[in-house]
PDB file of C-alpha atoms in Angstrom:
ATOM      1  CA  TYR A   6     -11.152 -16.439 -79.600  1.00 77.00           C
ATOM      2  CA  TRP A   7     -10.998 -13.403 -77.354  1.00 81.00           C
ATOM      3  CA  ASP A   8      -7.624 -12.081 -76.269  1.00 78.00           C
ATOM      4  CA  THR A   9      -8.266 -10.766 -72.759  1.00 76.00           C
ATOM      5  CA  GLY A  10      -4.842  -9.147 -72.481  1.00 68.00           C
ATOM      6  CA  GLY A  11      -5.229  -5.512 -71.471  1.00 71.00           C
ATOM      7  CA  GLU A  12      -8.882  -5.928 -70.457  1.00 76.00           C
ATOM      8  CA  LEU A  13     -10.084  -4.750 -67.081  1.00 76.00           C
ATOM      9  CA  ASP A  14     -11.233  -7.281 -64.534  1.00 74.00           C
ATOM     10  CA  GLY A  15     -14.967  -7.569 -63.914  1.00 77.00           C
ATOM     11  CA  TYR A  16     -18.203  -8.865 -65.445  1.00 80.00           C
ATOM     12  CA  TYR A  17     -18.528  -9.447 -69.189  1.00 88.00           C
ATOM     13  CA  GLY A  18     -21.404 -10.695 -71.343  1.00 86.00           C
ATOM     14  CA  ILE A  19     -21.065 -12.674 -74.579  1.00 88.00           C
ATOM     15  CA  GLU A  20     -23.869 -12.692 -77.158  1.00 87.00           C
ATOM     16  CA  VAL A  21     -24.103 -14.818 -80.303  1.00 87.00           C
ATOM     17  CA  PHE A  22     -26.168 -14.001 -83.435  1.00 83.00           C
ATOM     18  CA  ILE A  23     -26.905 -16.774 -85.928  1.00 81.00           C
ATOM     19  CA  LEU A  24     -27.194 -15.318 -89.464  1.00 76.00           C
ATOM     20  CA  ASN A  25     -27.463 -16.788 -92.951  1.00 71.00           C
ATOM     21  CA  ASP A  26     -25.238 -14.087 -94.379  1.00 68.00           C
ATOM     22  CA  ARG A  27     -22.814 -11.726 -92.687  1.00 62.00           C
ATOM     23  CA  PRO A  28     -24.031  -8.148 -93.091  1.00 62.00           C
ATOM     24  CA  THR A  29     -21.772  -6.170 -95.409  1.00 65.00           C
ATOM     25  CA  GLU A  30     -22.090  -3.046 -93.275  1.00 71.00           C
ATOM     26  CA  ILE A  31     -20.283  -4.714 -90.354  1.00 74.00           C
ATOM     27  CA  SER A  32     -16.673  -5.850 -90.669  1.00 77.00           C
ATOM     28  CA  ILE A  33     -14.595  -7.985 -88.350  1.00 76.00           C
ATOM     29  CA  GLY A  34     -13.417  -5.893 -85.442  1.00 77.00           C
ATOM     30  CA  ASP A  35     -16.210  -3.314 -85.723  1.00 81.00           C
ATOM     31  CA  GLU A  36     -18.413  -2.376 -82.804  1.00 82.00           C
ATOM     32  CA  VAL A  37     -21.890  -3.740 -83.522  1.00 82.00           C
ATOM     33  CA  PRO A  38     -24.634  -1.070 -83.102  1.00 83.00           C
ATOM     34  CA  GLU A  39     -27.186  -1.760 -80.406  1.00 85.00           C
ATOM     35  CA  ASP A  40     -30.075  -1.118 -82.823  1.00 85.00           C
ATOM     36  CA  TRP A  41     -28.726  -3.843 -85.115  1.00 82.00           C
ATOM     37  CA  GLN A  42     -28.427  -6.231 -82.173  1.00 83.00           C
ATOM     38  CA  ARG A  43     -32.016  -5.597 -81.090  1.00 85.00           C
ATOM     39  CA  GLU A  44     -33.271  -6.064 -84.638  1.00 84.00           C
ATOM     40  CA  LYS A  45     -31.537  -9.403 -85.196  1.00 82.00           C
ATOM     41  CA  GLY A  46     -32.114 -10.807 -81.703  1.00 85.00           C
ATOM     42  CA  VAL A  47     -29.692 -12.770 -79.580  1.00 87.00           C
ATOM     43  CA  ASP A  48     -29.659 -16.510 -80.267  1.00 88.00           C
ATOM     44  CA  ALA A  49     -27.360 -17.485 -77.415  1.00 88.00           C
ATOM     45  CA  SER A  50     -25.635 -15.727 -74.546  1.00 86.00           C
ATOM     46  CA  ALA A  51     -23.206 -16.379 -71.739  1.00 86.00           C
ATOM     47  CA  SER A  52     -21.427 -14.400 -69.059  1.00 83.00           C
ATOM     48  CA  LEU A  53     -18.057 -14.549 -67.384  1.00 82.00           C
ATOM     49  CA  ILE A  54     -15.974 -12.708 -64.827  1.00 75.00           C
ATOM     50  CA  LEU A  55     -12.375 -11.797 -65.601  1.00 75.00           C
ATOM     51  CA  ASN A  56     -10.393 -12.142 -62.404  1.00 67.00           C
ATOM     52  CA  TYR A  57      -7.166 -10.346 -61.720  1.00 63.00           C
ATOM     53  CA  PRO A  58      -4.494 -13.068 -61.949  1.00 61.00           C
ATOM     54  CA  ALA A  59      -3.796 -14.695 -58.581  1.00 82.00           C
ATOM     55  CA  PHE A  60      -0.086 -15.307 -58.119  1.00 90.00           C
ATOM     56  CA  SER A  61       1.954 -17.125 -55.490  1.00 92.00           C
ATOM     57  CA  MET A  62       5.273 -18.874 -54.970  1.00 95.00           C
ATOM     58  CA  THR A  63       6.588 -21.317 -52.384  1.00 93.00           C
ATOM     59  CA  ALA A  64      10.241 -22.205 -51.913  1.00 92.00           C
ATOM     60  CA  PRO A  65      11.999 -24.252 -49.214  1.00 89.00           C
ATOM     61  CA  LYS A  66      13.930 -22.324 -46.587  1.00 88.00           C
ATOM     62  CA  SER A  67      16.801 -24.806 -46.378  1.00 88.00           C
ATOM     63  CA  ILE A  68      17.977 -27.511 -48.772  1.00 90.00           C
ATOM     64  CA  VAL A  69      20.664 -30.157 -48.378  1.00 92.00           C
ATOM     65  CA  LYS A  70      23.511 -29.952 -50.883  1.00 91.00           C
ATOM     66  CA  GLY A  71      22.799 -32.557 -53.544  1.00 88.00           C
ATOM     67  CA  ASP A  72      19.025 -32.481 -53.135  1.00 90.00           C
ATOM     68  CA  PRO A  73      16.894 -30.785 -55.809  1.00 90.00           C
ATOM     69  CA  VAL A  74      15.371 -27.392 -55.023  1.00 92.00           C
ATOM     70  CA  VAL A  75      11.699 -27.403 -56.005  1.00 93.00           C
ATOM     71  CA  ILE A  76      10.119 -23.969 -56.475  1.00 96.00           C
ATOM     72  CA  ARG A  77       6.424 -23.943 -57.299  1.00 95.00           C
ATOM     73  CA  GLY A  78       3.472 -21.611 -57.336  1.00 95.00           C
ATOM     74  CA  THR A  79       0.150 -20.588 -58.842  1.00 94.00           C
ATOM     75  CA  ALA A  80      -0.644 -18.092 -61.592  1.00 92.00           C
ATOM     76  CA  ALA A  81      -4.366 -17.998 -62.355  1.00 87.00           C
ATOM     77  CA  GLY A  82      -5.155 -16.760 -65.834  1.00 82.00           C
ATOM     78  CA  ALA A  83      -1.544 -16.945 -67.064  1.00 89.00           C
ATOM     79  CA  ASP A  84       0.093 -19.414 -69.417  1.00 92.00           C
ATOM     80  CA  HIS A  85       3.649 -18.710 -68.276  1.00 95.00           C
ATOM     81  CA  VAL A  86       5.748 -17.008 -65.602  1.00 96.00           C
ATOM     82  CA  TYR A  87       9.422 -16.082 -65.316  1.00 97.00           C
ATOM     83  CA  VAL A  88      11.809 -17.222 -62.582  1.00 97.00           C
ATOM     84  CA  ILE A  89      15.308 -15.973 -61.780  1.00 97.00           C
ATOM     85  CA  VAL A  90      17.633 -17.194 -59.005  1.00 96.00           C
ATOM     86  CA  PHE A  91      20.720 -15.377 -57.682  1.00 95.00           C
ATOM     87  CA  ASN A  92      23.453 -16.701 -55.418  1.00 95.00           C
ATOM     88  CA  TYR A  93      24.946 -14.599 -52.627  1.00 94.00           C
ATOM     89  CA  ARG A  94      27.469 -13.078 -55.060  1.00 92.00           C
ATOM     90  CA  GLY A  95      24.710 -11.826 -57.368  1.00 92.00           C
ATOM     91  CA  GLU A  96      25.417 -14.431 -60.050  1.00 92.00           C
ATOM     92  CA  VAL A  97      22.438 -15.907 -61.885  1.00 92.00           C
ATOM     93  CA  MET A  98      22.007 -19.604 -61.103  1.00 93.00           C
ATOM     94  CA  PHE A  99      18.732 -19.949 -62.996  1.00 93.00           C
ATOM     95  CA  PRO A 100      18.086 -19.744 -65.858  1.00 93.00           C
ATOM     96  CA  TYR A 101      21.482 -21.196 -66.677  1.00 85.00           C
ATOM     97  CA  THR A 102      23.698 -18.901 -68.711  1.00 77.00           C
ATOM     98  CA  GLU A 103      27.345 -18.786 -69.719  1.00 73.00           C
ATOM     99  CA  ASN A 104      27.187 -15.018 -70.254  1.00 70.00           C
ATOM    100  CA  MET A 105      26.369 -13.272 -66.993  1.00 67.00           C
ATOM    101  CA  ASN A 106      26.036  -9.954 -68.827  1.00 72.00           C
ATOM    102  CA  ALA A 107      23.063 -11.149 -70.910  1.00 81.00           C
ATOM    103  CA  VAL A 108      20.694 -13.447 -69.043  1.00 90.00           C
ATOM    104  CA  LYS A 109      17.886 -14.666 -71.276  1.00 93.00           C
ATOM    105  CA  ALA A 110      14.408 -14.739 -69.719  1.00 94.00           C
ATOM    106  CA  VAL A 111      13.090 -18.303 -70.052  1.00 95.00           C
ATOM    107  CA  ALA A 112       9.334 -18.793 -69.683  1.00 96.00           C
ATOM    108  CA  THR A 113       8.100 -21.370 -67.172  1.00 97.00           C
ATOM    109  CA  PRO A 114       4.836 -22.886 -68.432  1.00 96.00           C
ATOM    110  CA  VAL A 115       1.685 -22.690 -66.301  1.00 95.00           C
ATOM    111  CA  GLU A 116      -0.632 -25.693 -66.449  1.00 94.00           C
ATOM    112  CA  GLU A 117      -4.005 -25.652 -64.694  1.00 90.00           C
ATOM    113  CA  ASP A 118      -2.926 -22.463 -62.887  1.00 90.00           C
ATOM    114  CA  GLU A 119       0.201 -24.114 -61.417  1.00 95.00           C
ATOM    115  CA  TRP A 120       3.900 -23.922 -62.268  1.00 97.00           C
ATOM    116  CA  THR A 121       7.062 -25.661 -61.060  1.00 97.00           C
ATOM    117  CA  GLU A 122      10.800 -25.256 -61.524  1.00 96.00           C
ATOM    118  CA  THR A 123      13.389 -27.713 -60.187  1.00 95.00           C
ATOM    119  CA  LEU A 124      16.995 -26.652 -59.619  1.00 93.00           C
ATOM    120  CA  SER A 125      19.873 -29.037 -58.978  1.00 86.00           C
ATOM    121  CA  GLU A 126      23.605 -29.058 -58.235  1.00 83.00           C
ATOM    122  CA  LEU A 127      23.576 -25.848 -56.213  1.00 91.00           C
ATOM    123  CA  ASP A 128      26.599 -25.194 -54.013  1.00 93.00           C
ATOM    124  CA  PHE A 129      26.547 -24.222 -50.339  1.00 94.00           C
ATOM    125  CA  GLY A 130      25.295 -20.689 -49.679  1.00 95.00           C
ATOM    126  CA  ASP A 131      22.330 -18.349 -49.646  1.00 96.00           C
ATOM    127  CA  TYR A 132      20.078 -17.760 -52.631  1.00 96.00           C
ATOM    128  CA  THR A 133      17.378 -15.297 -53.698  1.00 97.00           C
ATOM    129  CA  VAL A 134      14.555 -16.313 -56.033  1.00 97.00           C
ATOM    130  CA  ILE A 135      12.123 -13.978 -57.801  1.00 97.00           C
ATOM    131  CA  ALA A 136       9.085 -15.215 -59.726  1.00 97.00           C
ATOM    132  CA  LEU A 137       7.275 -12.834 -62.067  1.00 95.00           C
ATOM    133  CA  ASP A 138       3.898 -12.684 -63.805  1.00 94.00           C
ATOM    134  CA  GLU A 139       3.680  -9.935 -66.430  1.00 92.00           C
ATOM    135  CA  GLY A 140       0.130  -9.071 -65.348  1.00 86.00           C
ATOM    136  CA  GLU A 141      -2.848  -8.190 -67.532  1.00 81.00           C
ATOM    137  CA  ASP A 142      -0.914  -6.021 -69.979  1.00 85.00           C
ATOM    138  CA  GLY A 143       1.450  -8.881 -70.871  1.00 88.00           C
ATOM    139  CA  ARG A 144       4.661  -6.897 -70.491  1.00 91.00           C
ATOM    140  CA  THR A 145       7.208  -5.996 -67.836  1.00 94.00           C
ATOM    141  CA  LYS A 146      10.085  -3.565 -67.499  1.00 94.00           C
ATOM    142  CA  ALA A 147      12.079  -6.278 -65.731  1.00 95.00           C
ATOM    143  CA  ILE A 148      12.629  -7.984 -69.100  1.00 95.00           C
ATOM    144  CA  LYS A 149      13.889  -6.067 -72.126  1.00 93.00           C
ATOM    145  CA  ASN A 150      14.417  -7.635 -75.561  1.00 92.00           C
ATOM    146  CA  GLY A 151      14.027 -11.036 -73.950  1.00 93.00           C
ATOM    147  CA  MET A 152      16.783 -10.369 -71.393  1.00 93.00           C
ATOM    148  CA  TRP A 153      16.550  -9.810 -67.642  1.00 95.00           C
ATOM    149  CA  GLU A 154      17.287  -6.237 -66.575  1.00 91.00           C
ATOM    150  CA  ARG A 155      19.591  -6.999 -63.625  1.00 88.00           C
ATOM    151  CA  GLY A 156      22.417  -4.536 -64.043  1.00 85.00           C
ATOM    152  CA  GLY A 157      25.923  -4.891 -65.438  1.00 81.00           C
ATOM    153  CA  GLU A 158      29.119  -6.314 -64.014  1.00 81.00           C
ATOM    154  CA  GLY A 159      30.156  -5.766 -60.426  1.00 83.00           C
ATOM    155  CA  LYS A 160      26.643  -5.471 -58.965  1.00 90.00           C
ATOM    156  CA  THR A 161      25.978  -7.022 -55.566  1.00 93.00           C
ATOM    157  CA  ILE A 162      23.013  -9.286 -54.903  1.00 94.00           C
ATOM    158  CA  GLU A 163      21.301  -6.423 -53.075  1.00 95.00           C
ATOM    159  CA  GLN A 164      21.772  -4.101 -56.047  1.00 95.00           C
ATOM    160  CA  ARG A 165      20.516  -6.655 -58.584  1.00 94.00           C
ATOM    161  CA  VAL A 166      17.385  -7.383 -56.559  1.00 94.00           C
ATOM    162  CA  ALA A 167      16.784  -3.639 -56.126  1.00 95.00           C
ATOM    163  CA  ILE A 168      17.010  -3.109 -59.898  1.00 95.00           C
ATOM    164  CA  LEU A 169      14.393  -5.785 -60.552  1.00 95.00           C
ATOM    165  CA  MET A 170      12.127  -4.533 -57.779  1.00 94.00           C
ATOM    166  CA  ASP A 171      12.256  -1.006 -59.193  1.00 94.00           C
ATOM    167  CA  ALA A 172      11.227  -2.385 -62.580  1.00 94.00           C
ATOM    168  CA  VAL A 173       8.255  -4.483 -61.436  1.00 92.00           C
ATOM    169  CA  THR A 174       6.931  -1.797 -59.072  1.00 91.00           C
ATOM    170  CA  SER A 175       7.406   1.184 -61.397  1.00 90.00           C
ATOM    171  CA  ALA A 176       4.495   3.522 -62.154  1.00 87.00           C
ATOM    172  CA  GLY A 177       1.933   1.944 -64.453  1.00 85.00           C
ATOM    173  CA  SER A 178       3.185  -1.586 -63.909  1.00 88.00           C
ATOM    174  CA  ASP A 179       0.674  -4.315 -63.105  1.00 88.00           C
ATOM    175  CA  ASP A 180       3.353  -7.003 -62.690  1.00 91.00           C
ATOM    176  CA  LEU A 181       2.764  -9.651 -60.052  1.00 92.00           C
ATOM    177  CA  TYR A 182       5.798 -11.043 -58.274  1.00 93.00           C
ATOM    178  CA  GLU A 183       7.012 -13.021 -55.280  1.00 94.00           C
ATOM    179  CA  LYS A 184      10.450 -13.000 -53.676  1.00 95.00           C
ATOM    180  CA  ALA A 185      11.916 -15.659 -51.401  1.00 95.00           C
ATOM    181  CA  TYR A 186      15.210 -16.718 -49.858  1.00 95.00           C
ATOM    182  CA  PHE A 187      16.663 -20.179 -49.282  1.00 94.00           C
ATOM    183  CA  SER A 188      19.982 -21.705 -48.326  1.00 94.00           C
ATOM    184  CA  VAL A 189      21.894 -24.814 -49.327  1.00 95.00           C
ATOM    185  CA  ALA A 190      23.506 -26.423 -46.306  1.00 94.00           C
ATOM    186  CA  SER A 191      24.751 -29.687 -44.836  1.00 94.00           C
ATOM    187  CA  PRO A 192      22.081 -32.239 -43.841  1.00 94.00           C
ATOM    188  CA  GLU A 193      20.727 -31.827 -40.343  1.00 93.00           C
ATOM    189  CA  VAL A 194      17.954 -33.103 -38.123  1.00 95.00           C
ATOM    190  CA  ILE A 195      16.761 -31.665 -34.806  1.00 95.00           C
ATOM    191  CA  LEU A 196      14.926 -34.044 -32.472  1.00 96.00           C
ATOM    192  CA  GLU A 197      12.326 -33.059 -29.889  1.00 94.00           C
ATOM    193  CA  VAL A 198      10.847 -35.491 -27.332  1.00 95.00           C
ATOM    194  CA  PRO A 199       9.546 -35.094 -23.753  1.00 94.00           C
ATOM    195  CA  GLU A 200      12.181 -35.439 -21.025  1.00 95.00           C
ATOM    196  CA  ILE A 201       9.955 -37.533 -18.759  1.00 95.00           C
ATOM    197  CA  VAL A 202       7.210 -39.951 -19.822  1.00 95.00           C
ATOM    198  CA  GLU A 203       5.004 -42.231 -17.732  1.00 95.00           C
ATOM    199  CA  ILE A 204       5.133 -45.904 -18.632  1.00 94.00           C
ATOM    200  CA  GLY A 205       2.082 -46.741 -20.730  1.00 93.00           C
ATOM    201  CA  THR A 206       2.101 -43.325 -22.381  1.00 94.00           C
ATOM    202  CA  ALA A 207       3.534 -43.196 -25.893  1.00 95.00           C
ATOM    203  CA  ILE A 208       6.672 -41.169 -26.533  1.00 96.00           C
ATOM    204  CA  GLU A 209       5.743 -38.651 -29.234  1.00 96.00           C
ATOM    205  CA  VAL A 210       8.790 -38.158 -31.438  1.00 97.00           C
ATOM    206  CA  LYS A 211       9.069 -34.987 -33.517  1.00 96.00           C
ATOM    207  CA  ALA A 212      12.058 -33.973 -35.608  1.00 96.00           C
ATOM    208  CA  GLU A 213      12.721 -31.204 -38.130  1.00 94.00           C
ATOM    209  CA  THR A 214      15.078 -31.784 -41.044  1.00 93.00           C
ATOM    210  CA  ASN A 215      16.225 -30.065 -44.216  1.00 91.00           C
ATOM    211  CA  ILE A 216      16.524 -33.376 -46.060  1.00 92.00           C
ATOM    212  CA  LYS A 217      14.035 -33.768 -48.892  1.00 89.00           C
ATOM    213  CA  ASP A 218      10.551 -35.179 -48.418  1.00 90.00           C
ATOM    214  CA  GLY A 219      10.115 -38.887 -49.020  1.00 93.00           C
ATOM    215  CA  THR A 220      13.493 -39.812 -47.537  1.00 95.00           C
ATOM    216  CA  LYS A 221      13.330 -42.727 -45.092  1.00 96.00           C
ATOM    217  CA  ALA A 222      13.957 -41.992 -41.426  1.00 97.00           C
ATOM    218  CA  PHE A 223      14.594 -44.519 -38.653  1.00 97.00           C
ATOM    219  CA  VAL A 224      13.240 -43.817 -35.169  1.00 97.00           C
ATOM    220  CA  SER A 225      14.564 -46.028 -32.364  1.00 97.00           C
ATOM    221  CA  ILE A 226      14.567 -46.465 -28.601  1.00 96.00           C
ATOM    222  CA  SER A 227      17.400 -48.241 -26.841  1.00 96.00           C
ATOM    223  CA  VAL A 228      18.909 -48.861 -23.419  1.00 93.00           C
ATOM    224  CA  ASP A 229      22.592 -49.620 -22.782  1.00 90.00           C
ATOM    225  CA  SER A 230      23.169 -49.604 -26.580  1.00 87.00           C
ATOM    226  CA  ASN A 231      20.568 -52.361 -27.059  1.00 93.00           C
ATOM    227  CA  VAL A 232      17.829 -51.365 -29.502  1.00 94.00           C
ATOM    228  CA  ILE A 233      14.403 -52.211 -28.090  1.00 94.00           C
ATOM    229  CA  ASP A 234      12.279 -50.955 -30.958  1.00 94.00           C
ATOM    230  CA  GLU A 235      12.831 -49.271 -34.331  1.00 95.00           C
ATOM    231  CA  THR A 236      10.297 -47.753 -36.729  1.00 96.00           C
ATOM    232  CA  THR A 237      10.741 -46.587 -40.313  1.00 97.00           C
ATOM    233  CA  VAL A 238       8.882 -43.465 -41.457  1.00 97.00           C
ATOM    234  CA  GLU A 239       9.306 -40.884 -44.223  1.00 96.00           C
ATOM    235  CA  VAL A 240      10.183 -37.222 -44.124  1.00 95.00           C
ATOM    236  CA  LEU A 241       7.027 -35.219 -44.767  1.00 93.00           C
ATOM    237  CA  SER A 242       6.996 -31.422 -45.118  1.00 88.00           C
ATOM    238  CA  GLY A 243      10.426 -31.247 -43.506  1.00 89.00           C
ATOM    239  CA  SER A 244       9.340 -33.242 -40.459  1.00 94.00           C
ATOM    240  CA  VAL A 245       9.704 -36.713 -38.987  1.00 96.00           C
ATOM    241  CA  SER A 246       6.906 -37.928 -36.725  1.00 96.00           C
ATOM    242  CA  SER A 247       6.494 -41.194 -34.849  1.00 96.00           C
ATOM    243  CA  SER A 248       5.173 -42.693 -31.602  1.00 95.00           C
ATOM    244  CA  ILE A 249       7.008 -45.194 -29.383  1.00 96.00           C
ATOM    245  CA  ASN A 250       4.949 -47.591 -27.275  1.00 95.00           C
ATOM    246  CA  THR A 251       6.271 -47.721 -23.694  1.00 95.00           C
ATOM    247  CA  SER A 252       3.948 -50.429 -22.367  1.00 93.00           C
ATOM    248  CA  GLY A 253       5.935 -53.232 -20.740  1.00 91.00           C
ATOM    249  CA  LEU A 254       9.123 -51.189 -20.340  1.00 94.00           C
ATOM    250  CA  GLN A 255      10.834 -50.739 -16.987  1.00 94.00           C
ATOM    251  CA  PRO A 256      11.512 -47.409 -15.298  1.00 95.00           C
ATOM    252  CA  GLY A 257      14.828 -45.890 -16.276  1.00 95.00           C
ATOM    253  CA  ARG A 258      16.697 -43.767 -18.791  1.00 96.00           C
ATOM    254  CA  TYR A 259      16.297 -44.625 -22.482  1.00 97.00           C
ATOM    255  CA  ASN A 260      17.986 -43.297 -25.573  1.00 97.00           C
ATOM    256  CA  VAL A 261      15.659 -42.081 -28.367  1.00 97.00           C
ATOM    257  CA  ALA A 262      17.256 -41.465 -31.762  1.00 97.00           C
ATOM    258  CA  VAL A 263      16.235 -40.465 -35.265  1.00 97.00           C
ATOM    259  CA  ASP A 264      18.433 -41.168 -38.267  1.00 97.00           C
ATOM    260  CA  VAL A 265      17.465 -39.791 -41.684  1.00 96.00           C
ATOM    261  CA  SER A 266      18.771 -42.280 -44.243  1.00 93.00           C
ATOM    262  CA  GLY A 267      22.260 -42.198 -42.717  1.00 93.00           C
ATOM    263  CA  ARG A 268      22.710 -38.571 -43.762  1.00 94.00           C
ATOM    264  CA  ALA A 269      21.933 -36.888 -40.426  1.00 95.00           C
ATOM    265  CA  SER A 270      20.962 -38.034 -36.952  1.00 96.00           C
ATOM    266  CA  ASP A 271      20.097 -36.743 -33.511  1.00 97.00           C
ATOM    267  CA  GLU A 272      19.415 -38.409 -30.181  1.00 96.00           C
ATOM    268  CA  THR A 273      18.345 -37.575 -26.658  1.00 96.00           C
ATOM    269  CA  VAL A 274      17.579 -39.264 -23.345  1.00 96.00           C
ATOM    270  CA  VAL A 275      14.032 -39.882 -22.108  1.00 97.00           C
ATOM    271  CA  THR A 276      13.297 -40.933 -18.540  1.00 96.00           C
ATOM    272  CA  LEU A 277      10.488 -43.474 -18.081  1.00 95.00           C
ATOM    273  CA  MET A 278       8.802 -43.486 -14.707  1.00 95.00           C
ATOM    274  CA  GLU A 279       6.029 -45.476 -13.081  1.00 92.00           C
ATOM    275  CA  LYS A 280       2.553 -44.149 -13.682  1.00 83.00           C
ATOM    276  CA  LYS A 281       1.414 -42.064 -10.746  1.00 76.00           C
ATOM    277  CA  GLU A 282      -1.394 -43.698  -8.844  1.00 69.00           C
ATOM    278  CA  VAL A 283      -4.423 -41.465  -8.378  1.00 60.00           C
ATOM    279  CA  ALA A 284      -5.513 -41.175  -4.755  1.00 58.00           C
ATOM    280  CA  GLY A 285      -8.234 -43.724  -4.050  1.00 56.00           C
ATOM    281  CA  GLU A 286      -7.606 -45.633  -7.276  1.00 54.00           C
ATOM    282  CA  GLY A 287      -7.947 -49.390  -6.904  1.00 52.00           C
ATOM    283  CA  LYS A 288      -9.381 -49.161  -3.367  1.00 50.00           C
ATOM    284  CA  GLU A 289     -12.722 -50.796  -2.581  1.00 48.00           C
ATOM    285  CA  GLU A 290     -15.358 -48.655  -1.002  1.00 46.00           C
ATOM    286  CA  ILE A 291     -16.308 -49.961   2.490  1.00 43.00           C
ATOM    287  CA  ALA A 292     -19.926 -49.588   3.448  1.00 42.00           C
TER     288      ALA A 292
END
């Protein structure tokens, strides 16, 4: 096993010598002389490149109260990262602690270069999340004796974030970090459709929502409160998308609505009009 902590990134070669007996003049941990290597001959070799750890984090911008907040990212070459979340008052919401003056740093495991943390039961408000990789040297000034260095009592959210940023960006630090902001709010959906559509052309329905992915959404078209058609889709990447077939409908004003699982809805009016006839269309050519 080779502990690559503290090594520089770049190209490395590995050579293996098969021997009947270990030479007494060389002990474990010693640098093997090049003359000795040439004399014994290399039986097997391999090469590798140590990459500087790639690090990223993604967090939703807006979450509905009651929905889980999923924060995920990548950390190539690392087996763990650290995540801390503050509310707008500067209180630590993750990792959970009863003593705000001593917040223990809890490692988030990295599997196949990816990591995930899920937060729940957050109240309304704005939040700041910082994810940290200790870098190649395996240490950070943002964590001391297993505790986050985020200042004492009475610090604002701006001051706590500044303290951590000073630590991870201090001289000699090779920490990798990402910072993001999100809010917990009431459920909402914003619908966008064309104002005027020709009959025979599909109505392209687009809606943005902060309700979690996978939630069912109902897209409908109606006239005089009578539903003509309704389609069920799922929220995907914060969006609702659907198409409404207008073939066979009469000219007039129709109501298009999207309802996300009864938690939020939006509607608007679309005017259907006869398809414009292209000049000369349908006319026979007279010789």
